[in-house]
Coordinates of C-alpha atoms in Angstrom, one line a residue:
M1 CA 45.6 118.0 124.0
M2 CA 47.5 120.9 122.4
P3 CA 50.7 119.8 120.7
L4 CA 53.9 121.2 122.1
L5 CA 55.5 122.5 118.9
T6 CA 54.5 124.3 115.7
V7 CA 56.9 123.6 112.8
F8 CA 56.2 126.4 110.4
T9 CA 57.5 126.6 106.8
P10 CA 57.4 129.7 104.7
A11 CA 57.2 128.7 101.0
Y12 CA 57.4 130.5 97.7
N13 CA 57.4 128.4 94.6
R14 CA 59.0 125.4 96.4
A15 CA 56.7 122.7 95.2
H16 CA 59.8 120.8 94.0
T17 CA 61.5 120.8 97.4
L18 CA 58.5 120.9 99.8
P19 CA 57.8 117.1 99.5
R20 CA 61.1 116.2 101.2
T21 CA 60.2 118.6 104.1
Y22 CA 56.9 116.8 104.4
E23 CA 58.6 113.3 104.3
S24 CA 60.9 114.4 107.1
L25 CA 57.9 115.3 109.3
I26 CA 56.2 112.0 108.6
A27 CA 59.4 110.2 109.6
Q28 CA 59.5 111.8 113.1
D29 CA 59.2 109.3 115.9
C30 CA 57.3 111.9 118.0
K31 CA 54.3 113.6 116.4
D32 CA 53.7 116.2 119.2
F33 CA 53.6 119.0 116.6
V34 CA 51.5 120.7 114.0
W35 CA 52.9 121.8 110.6
M36 CA 52.0 125.3 109.4
I37 CA 52.8 126.2 105.8
I38 CA 52.8 129.9 105.0
D39 CA 52.4 130.1 101.2
D40 CA 54.0 133.5 100.3
G41 CA 52.1 134.0 97.1
S42 CA 53.4 130.8 95.2
T43 CA 52.4 130.5 91.6
D44 CA 53.3 126.8 91.3
N45 CA 51.3 123.8 92.6
T46 CA 52.1 124.2 96.3
A47 CA 48.5 124.6 97.2
E48 CA 47.5 121.4 95.4
L49 CA 50.3 119.4 97.1
V50 CA 49.2 120.6 100.5
R51 CA 45.6 119.7 99.8
E52 CA 46.6 116.1 99.0
W53 CA 48.8 115.9 102.1
K54 CA 45.9 117.1 104.3
K55 CA 43.9 114.1 103.1
Q56 CA 46.5 111.6 104.3
N57 CA 46.9 110.2 107.8
S58 CA 50.2 111.8 108.6
G59 CA 49.8 111.8 112.4
F60 CA 49.9 115.5 112.7
E61 CA 47.7 118.5 111.8
I62 CA 48.6 120.5 108.7
I63 CA 47.6 124.2 108.6
Y64 CA 47.9 126.0 105.3
I65 CA 47.8 129.8 105.0
Y66 CA 48.1 131.7 101.8
K67 CA 49.2 135.3 101.6
E68 CA 50.3 137.7 98.9
N69 CA 54.1 137.6 98.2
G70 CA 55.9 139.9 100.6
G71 CA 59.2 138.1 101.5
M72 CA 60.3 135.7 104.2
H73 CA 59.9 138.2 107.1
T74 CA 56.3 138.8 106.3
A75 CA 55.7 135.1 106.2
H76 CA 57.2 134.9 109.7
N77 CA 54.8 137.7 110.8
V78 CA 51.8 135.7 109.6
A79 CA 53.1 132.6 111.3
Y80 CA 53.6 134.3 114.7
E81 CA 50.1 135.8 114.4
N82 CA 48.6 132.3 114.0
I83 CA 50.8 130.0 116.2
V84 CA 49.1 128.9 119.4
T85 CA 51.5 126.1 120.6
E86 CA 54.0 126.6 123.4
L87 CA 57.1 126.3 121.1
N88 CA 57.7 127.0 117.4
V89 CA 60.5 126.4 114.9
C90 CA 61.0 127.4 111.3
I91 CA 62.0 124.7 108.9
D92 CA 62.5 126.2 105.4
S93 CA 60.8 124.8 102.4
D94 CA 64.1 123.4 101.0
D95 CA 65.2 121.8 104.3
V96 CA 64.3 118.8 106.3
L97 CA 63.7 118.2 110.0
A98 CA 66.4 116.0 111.3
E99 CA 65.7 112.5 112.4
G100 CA 64.2 112.5 115.9
A101 CA 64.3 116.3 116.1
V102 CA 60.8 116.7 117.6
R103 CA 61.5 114.2 120.3
K104 CA 64.8 115.8 121.2
I105 CA 63.2 119.2 121.4
S106 CA 60.4 117.8 123.6
E107 CA 62.9 116.1 125.9
K108 CA 65.1 119.1 126.2
W109 CA 62.2 121.4 126.9
K110 CA 60.9 119.1 129.7
A111 CA 64.3 119.3 131.3
V112 CA 64.8 123.1 131.1
G113 CA 61.5 124.7 130.2
K114 CA 60.9 126.1 133.7
R115 CA 64.1 128.1 133.8
N116 CA 62.7 131.1 131.8
Y117 CA 64.6 130.4 128.7
A118 CA 63.4 132.0 125.5
G119 CA 63.7 128.6 123.9
I120 CA 66.4 126.2 122.5
I121 CA 69.3 126.6 120.1
G122 CA 70.4 123.6 118.2
L123 CA 72.6 122.7 115.2
D124 CA 72.0 122.8 111.4
A125 CA 73.9 120.3 109.2
D126 CA 74.0 119.7 105.5
F127 CA 72.4 116.7 103.9
E128 CA 75.6 114.7 104.5
G129 CA 75.5 115.5 108.2
T130 CA 78.4 118.0 108.3
I131 CA 77.7 120.7 110.8
I132 CA 77.1 124.2 109.3
G133 CA 79.7 126.5 110.6
S134 CA 80.9 125.5 114.1
G135 CA 79.4 123.5 116.9
F136 CA 79.0 124.6 120.5
P137 CA 81.9 124.9 122.9
E138 CA 82.2 121.9 125.3
G139 CA 80.1 122.4 128.4
M140 CA 78.0 125.3 127.0
L141 CA 74.6 124.9 128.6
E142 CA 73.0 128.3 127.6
T143 CA 73.8 131.3 125.5
T144 CA 72.2 134.1 123.5
L145 CA 72.5 134.0 119.7
T146 CA 74.5 137.3 119.8
G147 CA 76.8 135.9 122.5
Y148 CA 77.4 132.7 120.5
Y149 CA 78.6 134.6 117.5
A150 CA 80.5 137.2 119.5
G151 CA 82.4 134.2 121.1
G152 CA 83.5 133.0 117.7
G153 CA 80.6 130.8 116.7
L154 CA 79.9 130.4 113.0
G155 CA 77.1 129.3 110.7
D156 CA 73.3 129.1 110.9
K157 CA 71.8 127.5 114.0
K158 CA 68.3 126.1 114.5
L159 CA 66.2 128.3 116.9
V160 CA 63.2 127.0 118.7
Y161 CA 61.4 129.8 120.5
R162 CA 58.7 130.1 123.1
T163 CA 55.7 131.5 121.3
D164 CA 54.7 133.8 124.1
V165 CA 58.3 135.3 124.1
I166 CA 58.5 135.9 120.4
K167 CA 55.1 137.5 120.4
Q168 CA 56.3 140.1 123.0
Y169 CA 58.3 141.9 120.4
P170 CA 57.2 144.0 117.4
P171 CA 56.6 142.3 114.1
Y172 CA 59.1 142.7 111.3
P173 CA 58.6 146.0 109.6
V174 CA 57.4 146.2 106.0
F175 CA 59.0 148.8 103.7
E176 CA 57.1 149.6 100.5
G177 CA 58.5 148.0 97.5
E178 CA 60.9 145.8 99.5
K179 CA 60.8 142.2 100.5
Y180 CA 63.6 141.6 103.0
V181 CA 64.2 142.4 106.6
A182 CA 66.7 140.2 108.6
L183 CA 65.0 137.6 110.7
A184 CA 67.7 138.2 113.3
Y185 CA 65.9 141.5 114.2
K186 CA 63.6 139.7 116.6
Y187 CA 66.3 137.4 117.8
R188 CA 68.6 140.4 118.7
L189 CA 65.8 142.0 120.7
I190 CA 65.1 138.7 122.6
D191 CA 68.8 138.4 123.4
Q192 CA 68.6 141.5 125.5
Q193 CA 66.3 139.8 128.0
Y194 CA 66.5 136.0 127.6
K195 CA 69.0 133.2 127.0
L196 CA 68.5 130.0 125.0
A197 CA 69.1 126.5 126.3
V198 CA 71.8 124.7 124.2
L199 CA 70.9 121.4 122.6
D200 CA 74.1 120.0 121.1
D201 CA 72.4 118.0 118.4
V202 CA 71.4 118.4 114.8
L203 CA 67.8 119.5 114.4
C204 CA 67.7 120.4 110.7
N205 CA 69.4 119.4 107.5
V206 CA 69.8 122.3 105.1
E207 CA 70.5 122.8 101.4
Y208 CA 71.1 126.4 100.2
Q209 CA 69.3 127.1 96.9
A210 CA 70.9 129.2 94.2
D211 CA 67.8 131.4 94.1
G212 CA 67.5 131.6 97.8
S213 CA 68.3 134.6 99.9
S214 CA 71.9 133.4 100.7
G215 CA 72.7 133.0 97.0
T216 CA 71.3 136.4 95.9
M217 CA 72.5 138.6 98.7
Y218 CA 74.2 141.3 96.6
R219 CA 71.1 141.9 94.6
Q220 CA 69.1 142.0 97.8
Y221 CA 71.3 144.8 99.1
L222 CA 70.2 146.8 96.0
Q223 CA 66.6 145.8 96.1
N224 CA 65.9 146.2 99.8
P225 CA 68.1 149.0 101.1
K226 CA 65.7 150.3 103.7
G227 CA 65.3 146.9 105.2
F228 CA 69.0 146.4 105.4
A229 CA 69.6 149.9 106.9
F230 CA 66.9 149.2 109.5
W231 CA 68.7 146.0 110.5
R232 CA 72.0 147.8 110.7
K233 CA 70.6 150.4 113.1
I234 CA 69.4 147.6 115.4
C235 CA 72.8 146.1 115.3
M236 CA 74.3 149.5 116.2
Q237 CA 71.9 149.8 119.1
Y238 CA 72.7 146.3 120.4
P239 CA 76.2 145.6 119.1
E240 CA 77.7 142.1 118.9
S241 CA 81.2 143.4 119.4
E242 CA 83.3 146.5 118.8
K243 CA 84.7 145.2 115.6
R244 CA 81.3 144.1 114.3
L245 CA 79.9 147.6 115.3
F246 CA 82.1 149.3 112.8
I247 CA 81.2 146.8 110.1
D248 CA 77.6 147.4 110.8
C249 CA 78.2 151.2 110.5
V250 CA 79.8 150.7 107.1
H251 CA 76.9 148.6 105.9
Y252 CA 74.4 151.2 107.3
V253 CA 76.1 153.9 105.3
S254 CA 76.0 151.8 102.1
S255 CA 72.4 150.8 102.5
S256 CA 71.4 154.4 103.2
L257 CA 73.2 155.6 100.1
I258 CA 71.5 153.0 98.0
A259 CA 68.2 154.0 99.5
K260 CA 69.0 157.6 98.7
N261 CA 68.3 158.5 102.4
L262 CA 70.2 161.8 102.9
C263 CA 69.2 162.0 106.6
F264 CA 71.0 158.7 107.5
W265 CA 73.6 160.5 109.7
K266 CA 70.9 162.1 111.8
E267 CA 69.1 158.8 112.1
S268 CA 72.2 156.8 113.1
P269 CA 72.4 155.5 116.7
C270 CA 76.2 155.9 116.4
K271 CA 76.8 159.2 114.7
G272 CA 80.5 159.6 115.2
L273 CA 81.3 156.0 114.1
T274 CA 79.0 156.4 111.1
L275 CA 80.9 159.5 110.0
L276 CA 84.2 157.5 110.3
A277 CA 82.6 154.7 108.3
F278 CA 81.4 156.9 105.5
P279 CA 84.4 156.4 103.1
A280 CA 84.3 152.6 103.5
G281 CA 80.5 152.7 103.0
V282 CA 80.9 154.5 99.7
L283 CA 83.4 151.9 98.6
L284 CA 81.1 149.1 99.7
T285 CA 78.3 150.5 97.7
G286 CA 80.4 150.4 94.5
Y287 CA 81.5 146.9 95.3
I288 CA 77.9 145.7 95.8
K289 CA 76.8 147.3 92.5
I290 CA 79.6 145.5 90.7
R291 CA 78.9 142.1 92.3
A292 CA 75.1 142.4 91.7
R293 CA 75.5 142.7 87.9

C-alpha cells in the first residue's frame, strides 16, 4: 500500500547534521511515509551515510537521488518530479521532524482531506520547543500562507502540500550562474486558488546554520539578482499588502540594478510604483553591498 507522505530532504554537504534528521524519522510513531534525500552535489560522505541507512530496518523506504549542485530550488524541482505519494513535506537537512509529526499530519488529513485544501500548515519550533515567529490566531481553521503573513503572522511555518496540487504549477526557474529562487514562488501561486488547513502543532524543530541561506542573505542578493528580481515580480503580481507591495518594488529595483538589467522598468508589473521606488532601490543596493562584505 502506498504511504501517505513523502518527507523530502534537500542536502548539500550536511553529513554532519543529516543523522539527526534520520534519527527523528526513526523515532516517529507512525511510519506511513517514505524519505527522499535529494543530494544537491555534496562532496562530503552524504552518499555513504545514506547507503548504510538503506541497509537498516528503519520501517520506511529511503530514496536517494543525486544531482549536480544547483541550489535549494532545483532540489525541490527534482523532488516534485519524483514524489508519487498523496502528500509531501520538506524537512531540511539540519532540522528534525517533531515527535509524532507524521501521525498528526495523517490524522489531520483524514479529518479535512476531502475539503479541497492544498494541504496543511503547521508550526516550526527551535530545538528547545520555542515557536518560530508567532503561532496561529485562536480559532483559525484555514488560511493561505500569504493571508497568514498579511494578518500579522511571523516566522517560518511547516507546509505539507498535496502532491497533485504542487505539480499543477511551473517548476522553479533556473537562471544561469545563479543558485537561488525563493521557494515561496510556488506557494504564492497556490495561494491564489487554494487554502491550507491549519494544524496548530509543531511539526518540525529547526536550527538555522551560519552557512545556510538565512545566514548569508546579503551575499545571496549579490550572487542571485535575477532570481530575486523574478520573485519580486511575482510578489508585485500577487501582493501580500499595500505596504509590502512598495517594499517589493524597492527590492525589485535593487535586484535589477545588481543584475544590470536596464529594461527592468518595462518588465515591471507595477511601473508607476517601481518608478517611485527607484531612489530607495538605489540606496538599498548600496546597503546590500556594504553588508555583504
